[in-house]
Amino acid sequence: MTQSHDNPAHKQALTIVGFLCNWCSYGGADTAGVCRFKQPTDLRIIRVPCTGRMDPLFIARSLILGADGVLVSGCHPKDCHYAVGNLYARRRLEVLKRMLPFMGIDGDRFRYTWVSASEGQRWQQVVTEFSEQIRSLGPNPGVTGKSAAAATA
Amino acid sequence: MNSDLRSELHKKAEQAWPDLELLIGWQAGYDDLHTTPVFIRDSAEISKLIWNPWCTQNLAVYVAKHFAASSGKDDKKIGVCVKGCDSRSLIALLQENLVARERFYIIGMPCKGIVDLRKLHALSGAARILSVQVNAEQVALKSAAGVLHFPLDEVLMRKCRRCRYPNPLIHDVLVGDPLTPRTDAHEAYNDVAAIERLSLQERLAFWQGELDRCLRCYACRNACPLCVCQDRCIAETRDPKWLTQYMHLPEKFMFHFIHALHLAGRCTECGECERVCPMEIPVALIKEALNKITLELLDFEAGLDPQRVPPLLTFDAGETGI
């Protein structure tokens, strides 16, 4: 995964998976791009119809398989395009966030937040903060153990 | 004492029989240490019913299936024997409208605890246990080496030692007198708290060590009374394809995440997943941790009030802090 960048701070590329809702946060990220706000490049965005579509298992699987971080972002509560999708989502996501450390996976590698389509500035801030946080945590060891090594050998 | 309760159970089952098409209970297994479920369709078989500290199976696991299959002809009901913990599973099924209360006749068994066979074998050190008897608070175990006595408390299952609901929370008739709970909510999550005190690396190492033994036999899922989509379980479907046939750690972690997260806010802590695990992995701990979270975060315990909706199947627009 090592890539050569000019900037020494970006020597090691991170894999951060971003699940963004179609109606708010995806638009917010687009706004940030259109406004040419400078953003870290570690985020790979997956567009979902709504945060209500987020199965907590998407996040669990990403982190188990070694993604360095997972960011989920949607419409602000009570502003959901489908009225209540993010109200279901926030309960599920919070439960997952609290459960991950019990299994030995750092809960700080996962963040969920709300960014509206007009909040390009806020999106820039969220992405920058989260990328910095993941960078300080370092690469995710995943759950690979001896049998995983044997399976791929 | 046990024979008194057994005859009381027989008497109450006989009384209820005219209204029943099926009665699910426990019967003697192939030796003193084992019981098996019995499905009674003929009143002559009621004498097979037993009740003792070996009646380990959670019979609520059969309830959803038989409810779907039963005709309900002549308003006949399905009878089922439940311990305190099993009754919570039944309530959880009611909470999700998977079964209808009026189709069941529930025989409640106040329970002092179920014996953990693995603990008994480990304590006795005997290769073969010839017979076993329970008198009040003592277990008398006979092996080739002689007779050994243990306090009942020492050989109970982990779930029983942290039991808060020895009395069935839902029943049509009770066999025996209600008991006082062993622990309170405060102590119930001590095992989870012990793991939470470890560092993150230690916890990962702990689960890597435990889950590495997993065979993915799915016995934990099959024994779970609330794993109600068994024929369509995403652990086995090809579309969506969540898991591969690789026997490496990520797949094993993933399977247990699937099982645990699908039970978040639903698990009633009957401990069947842990009991049936052939590799003795403490899988129930994962669900207990989730229950601790839903209790603290959403103030919900599964399987207590049939009217309440499990928290992850609903929402509250007014809640703050998440």
Tab-separated table of N, CA and C in Angstrom, chain B residues 74-175:
chain	number	residue	atom	x	y	z
B	74	ASP	N	-59.874	-25.935	15.934
B	74	ASP	CA	-60.669	-26.046	17.172
B	74	ASP	C	-60.086	-25.186	18.295
B	75	ASP	N	-59.364	-24.129	17.938
B	75	ASP	CA	-58.758	-23.246	18.945
B	75	ASP	C	-57.820	-23.971	19.892
B	76	LYS	N	-57.236	-25.048	19.406
B	76	LYS	CA	-56.294	-25.769	20.276
B	76	LYS	C	-54.973	-25.009	20.333
B	77	LYS	N	-54.364	-25.052	21.514
B	77	LYS	CA	-53.157	-24.256	21.723
B	77	LYS	C	-51.910	-25.126	21.711
B	78	ILE	N	-50.767	-24.451	21.687
B	78	ILE	CA	-49.491	-25.139	21.825
B	78	ILE	C	-49.030	-24.913	23.263
B	79	GLY	N	-48.805	-25.994	23.979
B	79	GLY	CA	-48.305	-25.876	25.347
B	79	GLY	C	-46.788	-25.883	25.332
B	80	VAL	N	-46.185	-25.084	26.204
B	80	VAL	CA	-44.717	-25.077	26.260
B	80	VAL	C	-44.273	-24.844	27.702
B	81	CYS	N	-43.269	-25.616	28.128
B	81	CYS	CA	-42.698	-25.447	29.475
B	81	CYS	C	-41.534	-24.468	29.376
B	82	VAL	N	-41.526	-23.474	30.240
B	82	VAL	CA	-40.434	-22.503	30.204
B	82	VAL	C	-39.864	-22.241	31.589
B	83	LYS	N	-38.539	-22.049	31.623
B	83	LYS	CA	-37.870	-21.540	32.825
B	83	LYS	C	-37.946	-20.004	32.755
B	84	GLY	N	-37.390	-19.346	33.750
B	84	GLY	CA	-37.418	-17.886	33.748
B	84	GLY	C	-36.776	-17.303	32.510
B	85	CYS	N	-35.567	-17.805	32.186
B	85	CYS	CA	-34.839	-17.260	31.040
B	85	CYS	C	-35.573	-17.574	29.732
B	86	ASP	N	-36.139	-18.781	29.648
B	86	ASP	CA	-36.851	-19.165	28.417
B	86	ASP	C	-38.080	-18.288	28.211
B	87	SER	N	-38.707	-17.901	29.324
B	87	SER	CA	-39.921	-17.088	29.195
B	87	SER	C	-39.582	-15.744	28.571
B	88	ARG	N	-38.376	-15.248	28.835
B	88	ARG	CA	-37.972	-13.978	28.226
B	88	ARG	C	-37.834	-14.125	26.710
B	89	SER	N	-37.321	-15.270	26.268
B	89	SER	CA	-37.222	-15.494	24.820
B	89	SER	C	-38.603	-15.474	24.192
B	90	LEU	N	-39.547	-16.086	24.898
B	90	LEU	CA	-40.925	-16.119	24.407
B	90	LEU	C	-41.493	-14.697	24.312
B	91	ILE	N	-41.219	-13.890	25.333
B	91	ILE	CA	-41.697	-12.506	25.318
B	91	ILE	C	-41.051	-11.737	24.166
B	92	ALA	N	-39.761	-12.004	23.937
B	92	ALA	CA	-39.080	-11.316	22.831
B	92	ALA	C	-39.741	-11.662	21.498
B	93	LEU	N	-40.175	-12.918	21.349
B	93	LEU	CA	-40.878	-13.307	20.119
B	93	LEU	C	-42.224	-12.580	20.016
B	94	LEU	N	-42.866	-12.400	21.174
B	94	LEU	CA	-44.136	-11.660	21.194
B	94	LEU	C	-43.907	-10.190	20.839
B	95	GLN	N	-42.802	-9.633	21.357
B	95	GLN	CA	-42.499	-8.220	21.101
B	95	GLN	C	-42.367	-7.943	19.607
B	96	GLU	N	-41.902	-8.954	18.871
B	96	GLU	CA	-41.688	-8.747	17.441
B	96	GLU	C	-42.827	-9.321	16.607
B	97	ASN	N	-43.933	-9.661	17.268
B	97	ASN	CA	-45.113	-10.203	16.581
B	97	ASN	C	-44.805	-11.451	15.764
B	98	LEU	N	-43.867	-12.246	16.247
B	98	LEU	CA	-43.538	-13.473	15.533
B	98	LEU	C	-44.447	-14.622	15.960
B	99	VAL	N	-45.031	-14.494	17.131
B	99	VAL	CA	-46.009	-15.475	17.602
B	99	VAL	C	-47.159	-14.703	18.254
B	100	ALA	N	-48.288	-15.386	18.414
B	100	ALA	CA	-49.446	-14.747	19.040
B	100	ALA	C	-49.675	-15.381	20.410
B	101	ARG	N	-49.801	-14.545	21.427
B	101	ARG	CA	-49.913	-15.015	22.805
B	101	ARG	C	-51.068	-15.989	22.989
B	102	GLU	N	-52.214	-15.688	22.357
B	102	GLU	CA	-53.408	-16.495	22.629
B	102	GLU	C	-53.307	-17.911	22.072
B	103	ARG	N	-52.275	-18.178	21.255
B	103	ARG	CA	-52.129	-19.526	20.710
B	103	ARG	C	-51.274	-20.416	21.613
B	104	PHE	N	-50.827	-19.866	22.741
B	104	PHE	CA	-49.928	-20.626	23.599
B	104	PHE	C	-50.476	-20.831	24.999
B	105	TYR	N	-50.158	-21.989	25.533
B	105	TYR	CA	-50.426	-22.252	26.934
B	105	TYR	C	-49.061	-22.451	27.586
B	106	ILE	N	-48.708	-21.540	28.484
B	106	ILE	CA	-47.339	-21.512	28.995
B	106	ILE	C	-47.281	-22.072	30.414
B	107	ILE	N	-46.502	-23.130	30.569
B	107	ILE	CA	-46.306	-23.719	31.888
B	107	ILE	C	-44.976	-23.200	32.425
B	108	GLY	N	-45.045	-22.388	33.454
B	108	GLY	CA	-43.844	-21.749	33.991
B	108	GLY	C	-43.193	-22.594	35.079
B	109	MET	N	-41.859	-22.679	35.006
B	109	MET	CA	-41.114	-23.438	35.994
B	109	MET	C	-40.145	-22.507	36.726
B	110	PRO	N	-40.455	-22.091	37.957
B	110	PRO	CA	-39.449	-21.331	38.712
B	110	PRO	C	-38.193	-22.187	38.838
B	111	CYS	N	-37.032	-21.594	38.571
B	111	CYS	CA	-35.839	-22.401	38.355
B	111	CYS	C	-34.710	-21.944	39.277
B	112	LYS	N	-34.111	-22.917	39.976
B	112	LYS	CA	-33.000	-22.593	40.876
B	112	LYS	C	-31.665	-22.589	40.156
B	113	GLY	N	-31.684	-22.970	38.909
B	113	GLY	CA	-30.443	-23.018	38.146
B	113	GLY	C	-30.277	-24.365	37.473
B	114	ILE	N	-29.538	-24.340	36.364
B	114	ILE	CA	-29.313	-25.545	35.572
B	114	ILE	C	-27.841	-25.925	35.706
B	115	VAL	N	-27.587	-27.223	35.796
B	115	VAL	CA	-26.216	-27.697	35.998
B	115	VAL	C	-25.441	-27.635	34.687
B	116	ASP	N	-24.211	-27.153	34.792
B	116	ASP	CA	-23.304	-27.094	33.654
B	116	ASP	C	-22.523	-28.404	33.606
B	117	LEU	N	-22.793	-29.222	32.593
B	117	LEU	CA	-22.159	-30.543	32.519
B	117	LEU	C	-20.645	-30.452	32.403
B	118	ARG	N	-20.169	-29.416	31.708
B	118	ARG	CA	-18.721	-29.287	31.547
B	118	ARG	C	-18.055	-29.025	32.891
B	119	LYS	N	-18.697	-28.178	33.695
B	119	LYS	CA	-18.140	-27.901	35.026
B	119	LYS	C	-18.153	-29.156	35.861
B	120	LEU	N	-19.236	-29.923	35.772
B	120	LEU	CA	-19.369	-31.143	36.553
B	120	LEU	C	-18.270	-32.135	36.183
B	121	HIS	N	-18.050	-32.295	34.895
B	121	HIS	CA	-17.004	-33.212	34.433
B	121	HIS	C	-15.635	-32.739	34.894
B	122	ALA	N	-15.396	-31.438	34.787
B	122	ALA	CA	-14.089	-30.902	35.172
B	122	ALA	C	-13.855	-31.082	36.666
B	123	LEU	N	-14.889	-30.810	37.468
B	123	LEU	CA	-14.748	-30.923	38.922
B	123	LEU	C	-14.573	-32.368	39.369
B	124	SER	N	-15.315	-33.261	38.738
B	124	SER	CA	-15.284	-34.656	39.183
B	124	SER	C	-13.978	-35.327	38.774
B	125	GLY	N	-13.441	-34.940	37.627
B	125	GLY	CA	-12.219	-35.566	37.146
B	125	GLY	C	-12.437	-36.999	36.700
B	126	ALA	N	-13.685	-37.470	36.763
B	126	ALA	CA	-13.949	-38.862	36.414
B	126	ALA	C	-14.154	-38.994	34.913
B	127	ALA	N	-13.685	-40.115	34.373
B	127	ALA	CA	-13.851	-40.349	32.949
B	127	ALA	C	-15.326	-40.604	32.637
B	128	ARG	N	-15.994	-41.274	33.547
B	128	ARG	CA	-17.391	-41.609	33.290
B	128	ARG	C	-18.197	-41.408	34.559
B	129	ILE	N	-19.270	-40.671	34.444
B	129	ILE	CA	-20.148	-40.443	35.579
B	129	ILE	C	-21.267	-41.470	35.512
B	130	LEU	N	-21.404	-42.257	36.585
B	130	LEU	CA	-22.373	-43.359	36.553
B	130	LEU	C	-23.789	-42.858	36.823
B	131	SER	N	-23.928	-42.070	37.878
B	131	SER	CA	-25.250	-41.523	38.157
B	131	SER	C	-25.086	-40.235	38.931
B	132	VAL	N	-26.156	-39.485	39.030
B	132	VAL	CA	-26.062	-38.211	39.691
B	132	VAL	C	-27.408	-37.906	40.327
B	133	GLN	N	-27.357	-37.288	41.513
B	133	GLN	CA	-28.593	-36.948	42.205
B	133	GLN	C	-28.481	-35.554	42.789
B	134	VAL	N	-29.578	-34.853	42.771
B	134	VAL	CA	-29.590	-33.525	43.365
B	134	VAL	C	-30.521	-33.542	44.566
B	135	ASN	N	-29.982	-33.197	45.737
B	135	ASN	CA	-30.809	-33.078	46.934
B	135	ASN	C	-30.675	-31.662	47.463
B	136	ALA	N	-31.753	-30.919	47.398
B	136	ALA	CA	-31.762	-29.534	47.862
B	136	ALA	C	-30.596	-28.765	47.248
B	137	GLU	N	-29.556	-28.477	48.022
B	137	GLU	CA	-28.470	-27.638	47.520
B	137	GLU	C	-27.219	-28.437	47.181
B	138	GLN	N	-27.330	-29.762	47.186
B	138	GLN	CA	-26.158	-30.606	46.965
B	138	GLN	C	-26.311	-31.473	45.720
B	139	VAL	N	-25.183	-31.671	45.016
B	139	VAL	CA	-25.168	-32.618	43.909
B	139	VAL	C	-24.335	-33.811	44.340
B	140	ALA	N	-24.915	-34.997	44.284
B	140	ALA	CA	-24.178	-36.222	44.600
B	140	ALA	C	-23.888	-36.940	43.298
B	141	LEU	N	-22.594	-37.143	43.057
B	141	LEU	CA	-22.169	-37.669	41.767
B	141	LEU	C	-21.451	-38.992	41.988
B	142	LYS	N	-21.913	-40.020	41.313
B	142	LYS	CA	-21.332	-41.346	41.505
B	142	LYS	C	-20.513	-41.730	40.280
B	143	SER	N	-19.232	-42.012	40.516
B	143	SER	CA	-18.392	-42.500	39.428
B	143	SER	C	-17.671	-43.744	39.921
B	144	ALA	N	-16.816	-44.324	39.083
B	144	ALA	CA	-16.081	-45.532	39.471
B	144	ALA	C	-15.244	-45.280	40.717
B	145	ALA	N	-14.821	-44.019	40.905
B	145	ALA	CA	-13.962	-43.684	42.044
B	145	ALA	C	-14.743	-43.537	43.350
B	146	GLY	N	-16.071	-43.509	43.289
B	146	GLY	CA	-16.874	-43.345	44.496
B	146	GLY	C	-17.872	-42.216	44.339
B	147	VAL	N	-18.431	-41.791	45.472
B	147	VAL	CA	-19.451	-40.743	45.422
B	147	VAL	C	-18.839	-39.407	45.832
B	148	LEU	N	-19.051	-38.401	45.028
B	148	LEU	CA	-18.562	-37.053	45.329
B	148	LEU	C	-19.746	-36.126	45.542
B	149	HIS	N	-19.573	-35.146	46.459
B	149	HIS	CA	-20.636	-34.174	46.699
B	149	HIS	C	-20.145	-32.772	46.352
B	150	PHE	N	-20.970	-32.028	45.671
B	150	PHE	CA	-20.655	-30.627	45.370
B	150	PHE	C	-21.834	-29.754	45.759
B	151	PRO	N	-21.558	-28.523	46.212
B	151	PRO	CA	-22.677	-27.580	46.364
B	151	PRO	C	-23.245	-27.277	44.973
B	152	LEU	N	-24.558	-27.229	44.877
B	152	LEU	CA	-25.214	-26.999	43.588
B	152	LEU	C	-24.713	-25.703	42.950
B	153	ASP	N	-24.514	-24.671	43.789
B	153	ASP	CA	-24.083	-23.371	43.289
B	153	ASP	C	-22.816	-23.442	42.442
B	154	GLU	N	-21.921	-24.363	42.824
B	154	GLU	CA	-20.615	-24.410	42.168
B	154	GLU	C	-20.670	-24.975	40.756
B	155	VAL	N	-21.692	-25.775	40.494
B	155	VAL	CA	-21.741	-26.434	39.187
B	155	VAL	C	-22.828	-25.865	38.280
B	156	LEU	N	-23.378	-24.714	38.669
B	156	LEU	CA	-24.409	-24.123	37.823
B	156	LEU	C	-23.793	-23.470	36.598
B	157	MET	N	-24.621	-23.291	35.566
B	157	MET	CA	-24.162	-22.622	34.355
B	157	MET	C	-23.912	-21.151	34.660
B	158	ARG	N	-23.052	-20.556	33.820
B	158	ARG	CA	-22.699	-19.152	34.043
B	158	ARG	C	-23.936	-18.267	34.027
B	159	LYS	N	-24.849	-18.558	33.099
B	159	LYS	CA	-26.054	-17.724	32.997
B	159	LYS	C	-26.899	-17.807	34.272
B	160	CYS	N	-26.843	-18.960	34.953
B	160	CYS	CA	-27.668	-19.137	36.154
B	160	CYS	C	-27.076	-18.386	37.340
B	161	ARG	N	-25.756	-18.294	37.362
B	161	ARG	CA	-25.113	-17.605	38.475
B	161	ARG	C	-25.328	-16.107	38.404
B	162	ARG	N	-25.687	-15.607	37.210
B	162	ARG	CA	-25.983	-14.187	37.080
B	162	ARG	C	-27.468	-13.959	36.801
B	163	CYS	N	-28.297	-14.954	37.177
B	163	CYS	CA	-29.712	-14.919	36.815
B	163	CYS	C	-30.482	-13.902	37.655
B	164	ARG	N	-31.245	-13.073	36.972
B	164	ARG	CA	-32.090	-12.097	37.664
B	164	ARG	C	-33.563	-12.452	37.577
B	165	TYR	N	-33.876	-13.411	36.722
B	165	TYR	CA	-35.285	-13.738	36.501
B	165	TYR	C	-35.519	-15.241	36.629
B	166	PRO	N	-35.420	-15.784	37.851
B	166	PRO	CA	-35.633	-17.229	38.015
B	166	PRO	C	-37.090	-17.630	37.774
B	167	ASN	N	-38.006	-16.667	37.926
B	167	ASN	CA	-39.420	-16.977	37.752
B	167	ASN	C	-39.884	-16.552	36.363
B	168	PRO	N	-40.635	-17.429	35.691
B	168	PRO	CA	-41.132	-17.060	34.363
B	168	PRO	C	-41.926	-15.759	34.417
B	169	LEU	N	-41.622	-14.844	33.494
B	169	LEU	CA	-42.268	-13.537	33.492
B	169	LEU	C	-43.621	-13.594	32.799
B	170	ILE	N	-43.863	-14.709	32.126
B	170	ILE	CA	-45.141	-14.876	31.444
B	170	ILE	C	-45.511	-16.347	31.590
B	171	HIS	N	-46.719	-16.616	32.036
B	171	HIS	CA	-47.130	-18.019	32.202
B	171	HIS	C	-48.633	-18.081	32.427
B	172	ASP	N	-49.199	-19.235	32.104
B	172	ASP	CA	-50.606	-19.477	32.396
B	172	ASP	C	-50.741	-20.226	33.708
B	173	VAL	N	-49.734	-21.028	34.005
B	173	VAL	CA	-49.754	-21.773	35.253
B	173	VAL	C	-48.314	-21.935	35.722
B	174	LEU	N	-48.130	-21.920	37.026
B	174	LEU	CA	-46.791	-22.016	37.592
B	174	LEU	C	-46.653	-23.349	38.320
B	175	VAL	N	-45.537	-24.031	38.124
B	175	VAL	CA	-45.290	-25.294	38.826
B	175	VAL	C	-44.269	-25.029	39.921
